[in-house]
mmCIF file of C-alpha atoms in Angstrom:
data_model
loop_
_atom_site.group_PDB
_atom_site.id
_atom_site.type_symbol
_atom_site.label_atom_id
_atom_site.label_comp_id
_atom_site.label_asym_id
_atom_site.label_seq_id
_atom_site.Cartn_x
_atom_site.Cartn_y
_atom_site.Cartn_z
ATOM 1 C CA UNK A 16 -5.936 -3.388 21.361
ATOM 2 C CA UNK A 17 -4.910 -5.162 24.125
ATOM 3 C CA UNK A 18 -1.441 -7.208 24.560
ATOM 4 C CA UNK A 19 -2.110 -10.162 25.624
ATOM 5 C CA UNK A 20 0.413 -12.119 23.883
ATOM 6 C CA UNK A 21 3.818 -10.561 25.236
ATOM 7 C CA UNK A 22 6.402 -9.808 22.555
ATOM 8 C CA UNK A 23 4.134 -11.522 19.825
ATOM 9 C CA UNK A 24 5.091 -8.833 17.171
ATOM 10 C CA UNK A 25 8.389 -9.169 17.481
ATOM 11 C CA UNK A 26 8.162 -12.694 16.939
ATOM 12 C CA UNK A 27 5.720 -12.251 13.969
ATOM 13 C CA UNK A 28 7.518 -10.151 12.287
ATOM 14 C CA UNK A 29 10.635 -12.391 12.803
ATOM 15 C CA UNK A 30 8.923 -15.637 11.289
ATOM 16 C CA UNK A 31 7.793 -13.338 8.377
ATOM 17 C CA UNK A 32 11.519 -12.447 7.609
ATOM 18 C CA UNK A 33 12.610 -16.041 8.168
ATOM 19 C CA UNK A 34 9.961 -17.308 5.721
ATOM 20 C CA UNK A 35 11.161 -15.136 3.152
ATOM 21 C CA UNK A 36 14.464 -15.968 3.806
ATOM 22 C CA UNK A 37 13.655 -19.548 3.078
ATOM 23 C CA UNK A 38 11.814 -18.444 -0.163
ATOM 24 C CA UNK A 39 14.934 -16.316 -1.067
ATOM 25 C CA UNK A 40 16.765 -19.656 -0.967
ATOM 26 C CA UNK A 41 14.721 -21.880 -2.289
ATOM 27 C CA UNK A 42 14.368 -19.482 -5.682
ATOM 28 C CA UNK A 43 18.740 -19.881 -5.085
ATOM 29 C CA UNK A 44 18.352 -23.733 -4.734
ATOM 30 C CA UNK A 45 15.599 -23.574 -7.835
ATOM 31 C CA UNK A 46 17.904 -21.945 -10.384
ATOM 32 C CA UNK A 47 21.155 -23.530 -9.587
ATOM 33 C CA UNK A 48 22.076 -24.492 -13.516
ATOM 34 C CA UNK A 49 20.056 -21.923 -14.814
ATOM 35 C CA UNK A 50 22.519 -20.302 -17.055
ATOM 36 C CA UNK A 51 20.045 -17.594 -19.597
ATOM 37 C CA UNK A 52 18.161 -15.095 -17.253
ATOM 38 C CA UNK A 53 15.591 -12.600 -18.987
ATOM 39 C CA UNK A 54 18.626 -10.287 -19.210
ATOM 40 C CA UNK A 55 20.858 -13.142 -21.075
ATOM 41 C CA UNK A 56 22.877 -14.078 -18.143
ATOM 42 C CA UNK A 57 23.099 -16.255 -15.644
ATOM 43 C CA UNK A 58 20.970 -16.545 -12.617
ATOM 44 C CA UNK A 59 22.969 -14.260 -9.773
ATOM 45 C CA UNK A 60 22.550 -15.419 -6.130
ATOM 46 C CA UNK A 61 20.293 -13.528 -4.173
ATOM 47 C CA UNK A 62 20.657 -12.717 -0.470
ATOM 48 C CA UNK A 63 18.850 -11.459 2.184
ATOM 49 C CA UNK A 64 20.013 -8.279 4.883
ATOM 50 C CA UNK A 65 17.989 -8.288 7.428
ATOM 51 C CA UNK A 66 17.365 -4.971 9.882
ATOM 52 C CA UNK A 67 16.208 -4.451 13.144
ATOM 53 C CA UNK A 68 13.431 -2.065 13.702
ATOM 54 C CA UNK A 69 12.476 -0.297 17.079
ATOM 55 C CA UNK A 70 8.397 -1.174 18.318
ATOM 56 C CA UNK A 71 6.459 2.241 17.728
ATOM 57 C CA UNK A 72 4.480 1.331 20.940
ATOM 58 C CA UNK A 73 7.306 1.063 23.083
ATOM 59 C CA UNK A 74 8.987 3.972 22.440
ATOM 60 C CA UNK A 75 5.758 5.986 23.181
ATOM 61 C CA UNK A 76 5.895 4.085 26.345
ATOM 62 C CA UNK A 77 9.128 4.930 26.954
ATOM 63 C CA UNK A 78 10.551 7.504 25.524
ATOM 64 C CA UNK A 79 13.376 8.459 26.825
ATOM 65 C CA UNK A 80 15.135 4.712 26.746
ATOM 66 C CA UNK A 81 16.216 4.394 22.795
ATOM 67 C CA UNK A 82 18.889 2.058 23.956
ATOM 68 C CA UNK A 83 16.786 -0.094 26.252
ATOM 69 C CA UNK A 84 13.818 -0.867 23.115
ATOM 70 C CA UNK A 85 12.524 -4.092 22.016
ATOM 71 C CA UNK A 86 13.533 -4.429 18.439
ATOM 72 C CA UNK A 87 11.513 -6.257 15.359
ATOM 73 C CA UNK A 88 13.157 -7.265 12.283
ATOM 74 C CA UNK A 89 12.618 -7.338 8.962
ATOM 75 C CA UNK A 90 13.870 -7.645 5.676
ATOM 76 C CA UNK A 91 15.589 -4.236 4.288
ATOM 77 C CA UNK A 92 16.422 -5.444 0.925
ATOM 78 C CA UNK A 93 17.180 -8.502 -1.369
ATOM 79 C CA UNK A 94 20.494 -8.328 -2.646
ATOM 80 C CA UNK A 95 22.214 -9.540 -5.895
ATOM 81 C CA UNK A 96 25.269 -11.562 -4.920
ATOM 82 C CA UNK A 97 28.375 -10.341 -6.927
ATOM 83 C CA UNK A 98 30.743 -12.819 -7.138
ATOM 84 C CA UNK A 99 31.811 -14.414 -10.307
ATOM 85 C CA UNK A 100 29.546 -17.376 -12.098
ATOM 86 C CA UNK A 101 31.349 -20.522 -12.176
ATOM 87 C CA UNK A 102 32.693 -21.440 -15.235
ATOM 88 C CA UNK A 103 32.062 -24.724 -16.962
ATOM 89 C CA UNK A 104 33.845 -26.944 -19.913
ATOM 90 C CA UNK A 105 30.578 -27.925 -21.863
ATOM 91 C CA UNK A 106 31.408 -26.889 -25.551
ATOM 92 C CA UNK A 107 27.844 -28.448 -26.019
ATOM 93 C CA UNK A 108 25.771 -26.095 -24.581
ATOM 94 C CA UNK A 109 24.135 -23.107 -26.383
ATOM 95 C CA UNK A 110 25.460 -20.793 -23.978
ATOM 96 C CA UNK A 111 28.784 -21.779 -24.052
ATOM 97 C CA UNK A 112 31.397 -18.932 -25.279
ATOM 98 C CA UNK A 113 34.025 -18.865 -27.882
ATOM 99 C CA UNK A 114 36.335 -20.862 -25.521
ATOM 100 C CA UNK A 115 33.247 -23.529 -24.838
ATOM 101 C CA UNK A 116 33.122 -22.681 -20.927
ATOM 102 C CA UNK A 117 29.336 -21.759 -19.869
ATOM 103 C CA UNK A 118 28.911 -19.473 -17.231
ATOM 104 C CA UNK A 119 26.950 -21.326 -14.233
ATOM 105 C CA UNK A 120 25.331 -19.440 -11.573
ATOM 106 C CA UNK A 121 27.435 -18.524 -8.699
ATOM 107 C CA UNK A 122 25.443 -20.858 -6.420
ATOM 108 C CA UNK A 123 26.260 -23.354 -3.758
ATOM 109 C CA UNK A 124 23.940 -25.917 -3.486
ATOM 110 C CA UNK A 125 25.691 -27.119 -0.031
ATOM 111 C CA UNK A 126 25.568 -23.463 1.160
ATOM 112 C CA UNK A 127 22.587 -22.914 0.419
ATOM 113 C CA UNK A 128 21.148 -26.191 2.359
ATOM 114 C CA UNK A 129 23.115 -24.914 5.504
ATOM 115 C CA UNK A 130 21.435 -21.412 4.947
ATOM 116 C CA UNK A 131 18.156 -23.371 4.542
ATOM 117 C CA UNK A 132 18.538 -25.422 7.678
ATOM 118 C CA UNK A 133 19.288 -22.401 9.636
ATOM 119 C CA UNK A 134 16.385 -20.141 8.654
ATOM 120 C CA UNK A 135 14.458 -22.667 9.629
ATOM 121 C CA UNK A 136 16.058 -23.756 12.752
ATOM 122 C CA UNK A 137 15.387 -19.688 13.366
ATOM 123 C CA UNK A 138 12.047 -20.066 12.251
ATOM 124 C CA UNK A 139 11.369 -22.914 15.434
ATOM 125 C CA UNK A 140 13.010 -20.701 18.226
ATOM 126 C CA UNK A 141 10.293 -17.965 17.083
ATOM 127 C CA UNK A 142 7.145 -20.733 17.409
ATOM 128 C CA UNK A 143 8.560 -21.842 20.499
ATOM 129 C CA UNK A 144 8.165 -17.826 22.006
ATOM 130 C CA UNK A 145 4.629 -17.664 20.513
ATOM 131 C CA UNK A 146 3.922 -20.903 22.313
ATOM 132 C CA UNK A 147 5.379 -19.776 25.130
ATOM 133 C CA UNK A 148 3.713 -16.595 25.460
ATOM 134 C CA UNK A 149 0.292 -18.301 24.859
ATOM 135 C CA UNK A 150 0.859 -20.349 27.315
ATOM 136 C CA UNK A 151 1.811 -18.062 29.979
ATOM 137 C CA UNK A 152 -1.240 -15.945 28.793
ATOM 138 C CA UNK A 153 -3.621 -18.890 29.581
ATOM 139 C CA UNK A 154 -1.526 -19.074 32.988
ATOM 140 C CA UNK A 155 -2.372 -15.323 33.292
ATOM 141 C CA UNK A 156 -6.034 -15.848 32.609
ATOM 142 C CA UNK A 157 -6.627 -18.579 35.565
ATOM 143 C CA UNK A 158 -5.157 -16.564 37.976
ATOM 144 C CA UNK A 159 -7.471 -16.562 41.305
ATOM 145 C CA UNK A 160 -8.986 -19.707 40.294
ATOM 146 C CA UNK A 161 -8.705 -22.866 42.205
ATOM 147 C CA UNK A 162 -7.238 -25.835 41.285
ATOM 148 C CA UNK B 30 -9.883 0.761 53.076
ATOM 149 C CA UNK B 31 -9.522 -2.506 51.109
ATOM 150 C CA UNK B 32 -6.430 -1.263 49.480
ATOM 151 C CA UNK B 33 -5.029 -2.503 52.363
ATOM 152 C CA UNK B 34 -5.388 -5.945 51.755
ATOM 153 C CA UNK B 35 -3.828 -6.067 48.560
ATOM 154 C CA UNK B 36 -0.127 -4.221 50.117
ATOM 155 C CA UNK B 37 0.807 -6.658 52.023
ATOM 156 C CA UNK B 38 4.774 -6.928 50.596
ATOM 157 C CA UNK B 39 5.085 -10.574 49.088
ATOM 158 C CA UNK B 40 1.818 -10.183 47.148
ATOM 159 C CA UNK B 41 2.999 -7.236 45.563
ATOM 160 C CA UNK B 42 6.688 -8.497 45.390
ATOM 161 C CA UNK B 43 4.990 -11.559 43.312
ATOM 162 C CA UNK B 44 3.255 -8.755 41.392
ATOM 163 C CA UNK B 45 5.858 -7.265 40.029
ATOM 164 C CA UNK B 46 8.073 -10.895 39.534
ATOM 165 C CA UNK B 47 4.958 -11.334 37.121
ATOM 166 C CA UNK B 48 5.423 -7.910 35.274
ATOM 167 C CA UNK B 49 8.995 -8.609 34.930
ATOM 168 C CA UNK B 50 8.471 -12.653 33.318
ATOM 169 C CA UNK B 51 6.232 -10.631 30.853
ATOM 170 C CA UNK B 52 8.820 -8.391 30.134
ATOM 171 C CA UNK B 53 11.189 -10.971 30.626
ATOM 172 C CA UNK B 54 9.321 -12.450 27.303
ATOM 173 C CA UNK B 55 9.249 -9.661 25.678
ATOM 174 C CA UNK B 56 12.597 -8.970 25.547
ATOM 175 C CA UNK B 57 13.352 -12.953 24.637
ATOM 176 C CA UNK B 58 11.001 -12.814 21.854
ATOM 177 C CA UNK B 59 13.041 -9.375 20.707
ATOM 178 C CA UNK B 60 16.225 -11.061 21.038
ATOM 179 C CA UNK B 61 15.260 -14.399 19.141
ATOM 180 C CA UNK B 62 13.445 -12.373 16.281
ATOM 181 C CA UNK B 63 16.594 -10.792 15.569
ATOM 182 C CA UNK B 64 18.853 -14.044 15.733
ATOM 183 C CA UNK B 65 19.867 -13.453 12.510
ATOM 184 C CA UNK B 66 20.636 -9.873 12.304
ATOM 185 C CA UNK B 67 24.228 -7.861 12.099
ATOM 186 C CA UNK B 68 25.199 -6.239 15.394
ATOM 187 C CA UNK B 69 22.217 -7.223 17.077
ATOM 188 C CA UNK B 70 22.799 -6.504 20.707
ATOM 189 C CA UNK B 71 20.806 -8.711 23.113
ATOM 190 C CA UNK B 72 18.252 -7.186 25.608
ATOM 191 C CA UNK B 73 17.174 -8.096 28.449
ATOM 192 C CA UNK B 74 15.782 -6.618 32.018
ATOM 193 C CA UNK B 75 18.254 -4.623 33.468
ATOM 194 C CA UNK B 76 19.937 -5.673 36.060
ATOM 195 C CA UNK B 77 19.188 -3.024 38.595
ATOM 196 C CA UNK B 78 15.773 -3.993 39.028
ATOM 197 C CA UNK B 79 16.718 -7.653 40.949
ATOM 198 C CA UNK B 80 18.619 -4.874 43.229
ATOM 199 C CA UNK B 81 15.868 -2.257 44.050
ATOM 200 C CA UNK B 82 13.434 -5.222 44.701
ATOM 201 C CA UNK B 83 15.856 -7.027 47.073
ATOM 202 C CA UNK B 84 16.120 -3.122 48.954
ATOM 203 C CA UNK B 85 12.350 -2.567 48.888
ATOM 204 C CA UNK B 86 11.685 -5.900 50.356
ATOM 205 C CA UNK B 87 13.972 -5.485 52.868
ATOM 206 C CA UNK B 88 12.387 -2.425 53.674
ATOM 207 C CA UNK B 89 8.929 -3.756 53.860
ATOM 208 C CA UNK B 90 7.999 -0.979 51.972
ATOM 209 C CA UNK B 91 4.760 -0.594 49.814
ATOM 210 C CA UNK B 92 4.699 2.479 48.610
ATOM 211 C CA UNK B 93 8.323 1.326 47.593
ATOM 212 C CA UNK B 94 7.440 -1.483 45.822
ATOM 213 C CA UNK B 95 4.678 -0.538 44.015
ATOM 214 C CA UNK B 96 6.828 2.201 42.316
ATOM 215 C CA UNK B 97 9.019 0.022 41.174
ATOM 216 C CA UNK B 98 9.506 0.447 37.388
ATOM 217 C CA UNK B 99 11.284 -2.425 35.447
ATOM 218 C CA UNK B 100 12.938 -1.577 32.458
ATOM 219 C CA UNK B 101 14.591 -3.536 29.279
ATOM 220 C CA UNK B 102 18.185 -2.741 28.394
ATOM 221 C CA UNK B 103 20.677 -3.592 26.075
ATOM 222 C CA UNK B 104 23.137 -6.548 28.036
ATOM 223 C CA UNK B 105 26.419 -5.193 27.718
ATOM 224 C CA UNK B 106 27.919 -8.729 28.866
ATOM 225 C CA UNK B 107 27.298 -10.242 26.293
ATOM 226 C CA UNK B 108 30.166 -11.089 23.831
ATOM 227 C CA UNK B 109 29.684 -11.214 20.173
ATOM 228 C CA UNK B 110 30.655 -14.989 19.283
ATOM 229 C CA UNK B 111 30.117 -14.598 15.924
ATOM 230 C CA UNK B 112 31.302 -13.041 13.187
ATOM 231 C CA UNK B 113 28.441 -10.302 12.283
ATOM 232 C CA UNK B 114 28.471 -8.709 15.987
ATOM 233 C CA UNK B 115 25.183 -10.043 17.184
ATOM 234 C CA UNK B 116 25.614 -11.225 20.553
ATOM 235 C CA UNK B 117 22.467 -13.999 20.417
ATOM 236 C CA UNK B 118 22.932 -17.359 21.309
ATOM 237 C CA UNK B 119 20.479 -19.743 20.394
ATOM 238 C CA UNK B 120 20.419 -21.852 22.988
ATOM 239 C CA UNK B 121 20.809 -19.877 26.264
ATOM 240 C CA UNK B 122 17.931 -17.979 24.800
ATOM 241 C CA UNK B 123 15.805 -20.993 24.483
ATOM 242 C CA UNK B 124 16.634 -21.862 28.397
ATOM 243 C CA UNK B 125 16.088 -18.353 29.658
ATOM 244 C CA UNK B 126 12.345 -18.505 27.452
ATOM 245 C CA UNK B 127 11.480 -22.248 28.936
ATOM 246 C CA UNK B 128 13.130 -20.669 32.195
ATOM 247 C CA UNK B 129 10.844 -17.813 32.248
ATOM 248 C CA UNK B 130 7.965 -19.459 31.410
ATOM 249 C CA UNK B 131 8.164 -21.385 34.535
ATOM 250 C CA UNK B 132 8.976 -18.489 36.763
ATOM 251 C CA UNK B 133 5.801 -17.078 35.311
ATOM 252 C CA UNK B 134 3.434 -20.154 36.639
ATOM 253 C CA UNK B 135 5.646 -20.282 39.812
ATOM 254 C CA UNK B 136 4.636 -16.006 40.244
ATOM 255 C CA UNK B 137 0.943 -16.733 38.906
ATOM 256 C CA UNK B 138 0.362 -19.091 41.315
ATOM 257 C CA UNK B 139 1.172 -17.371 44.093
ATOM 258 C CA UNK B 140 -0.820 -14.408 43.232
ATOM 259 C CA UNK B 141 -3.514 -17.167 43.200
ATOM 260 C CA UNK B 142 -2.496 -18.658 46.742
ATOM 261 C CA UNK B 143 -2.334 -15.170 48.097
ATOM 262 C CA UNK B 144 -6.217 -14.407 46.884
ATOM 263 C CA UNK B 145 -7.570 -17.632 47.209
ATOM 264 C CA UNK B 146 -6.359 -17.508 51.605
ATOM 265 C CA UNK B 147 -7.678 -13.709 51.219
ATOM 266 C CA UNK B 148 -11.111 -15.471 50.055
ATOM 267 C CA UNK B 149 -10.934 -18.393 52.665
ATOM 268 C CA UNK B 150 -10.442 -15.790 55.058
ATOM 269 C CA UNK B 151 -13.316 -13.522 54.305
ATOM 270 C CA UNK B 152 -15.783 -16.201 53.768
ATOM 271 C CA UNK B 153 -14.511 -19.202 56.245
ATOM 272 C CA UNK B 154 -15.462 -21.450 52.913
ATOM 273 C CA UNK B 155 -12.548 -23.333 51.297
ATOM 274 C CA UNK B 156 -13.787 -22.629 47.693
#
């Protein structure tokens, strides 16, 4: 297929990982008192690591310049966070121990909202290179004709 | 032949400005994909090319200029400002894409002048 669009697959591939970035935290933001998980704890944070990967196409096209590739991205894994749950004085609650502190998920709503706001921020500098590149395309495409 | 129309050294210096906005993009769109990512290093077009252009130019050289092969590499000026190593900055990556995308129109229209005073010239028409 033809490239029309330049550097569309890197930025494809980087709203992909953004958007599951933001899905990442919003399952964080979702199950901020949940305190009984399937496995009888609490919720754990989960984080993304992103990765950068190297364009097949371009390194057919140039082989020899490793260093010099365009790069994609994507999501290598989805990480438990380890850090301690945050304990809690509620001798009420049916998951509260012997001492009647509950064990909270070790989750920062605040955090989390920051981590939101940038994903998304992220997400908008990728739209603006896809818009970019289609218009430059359509720029391409009316070259030699008048007006 | 009627090769020779299309060597003359600022249409084919505006040729390969075009090639290197797309590339330009390219690497942009590589850098702003991986905004995020741990020691990251920014691309871009290496710096050479801007050199080898001005040279060829000078030398009113076709053959020259049409060889010329631009190339991304990594920008080893740029300093990590953050923590995790990547060198990315938002912003001056947004410029240099809204930048680029107006050097690109600026290129593609002169490619357009250029054919469009070839055209007036073969057929004495203005259209």
């Amino acid at each position: 297929m033809i490239n029309i669009l330049p550097g569309v697959e890197s930025s494809a591939a980087a709203l992909n990982a953004e958007r599951i970035r933001m899905e990442v935290i919003s399952q964080n933001i979702a199950n901020v008192n949940t305190t009984h998980g399937p496995d009888g704890k609490p919720y754990q944070r989960q984080q993304v690591v992103f990765e950068t990967v190297l364009q097949q196409q371009q390194q057919q096209d140039n082989p020899g310049g490793l260093a010099g590739s365009l790069q994609a991205v994507q999501v290598s894994r989805i990480e438990n966070d380890p850090s301690p749950p945050r304990m809690l004085y509620n001798p009420a609650h049916p998951d509260a121990n012997a001492q009647g502190m509950v064990a909270m998920p070790n989750i920062n709503v605040h955090s989390e909202m920051v981590d939101l706001i940038s994903a998304s921020r992220a997400f908008e500098a990728n739209l603006a290179v896809v818009k970019n590149a289609r218009a430059m395309a359509l720029q391409a495409l009316g070259i030699g004709r008048r007006g | 032949m009627i090769d020779a129309l299309f060597r003359q050294p600022n249409y084919l210096a505006a040729k390969k400005l075009l090639d290197v906005t797309v590339l330009r993009h390219e690497a942009i769109a590589s850098n702003l994909g991986n905004v995020e990512t741990p020691n990251y290093r920014r691309v871009d077009v290496a710096p050479g090319f801007e050199v080898s252009l001005r040279q060829a130019l000078a030398a009113r050289d076709p053959a020259r200029l049409a060889s010329l092969q631009p190339q991304v590499a990594v920008d080893t000026q740029a300093i990590a400002q953050r923590r995790d190593g990547n060198t990315v900055q938002l912003e001056n990556e947004l410029v240099r894409l809204h930048q680029n995308t107006v050097a690109h129109t600026l290129h593609s229209q002169l490619i357009t002048g250029a054919l469009l005073r070839l055209r007036l010239a073969i057929t004495g028409r203005p259209s």
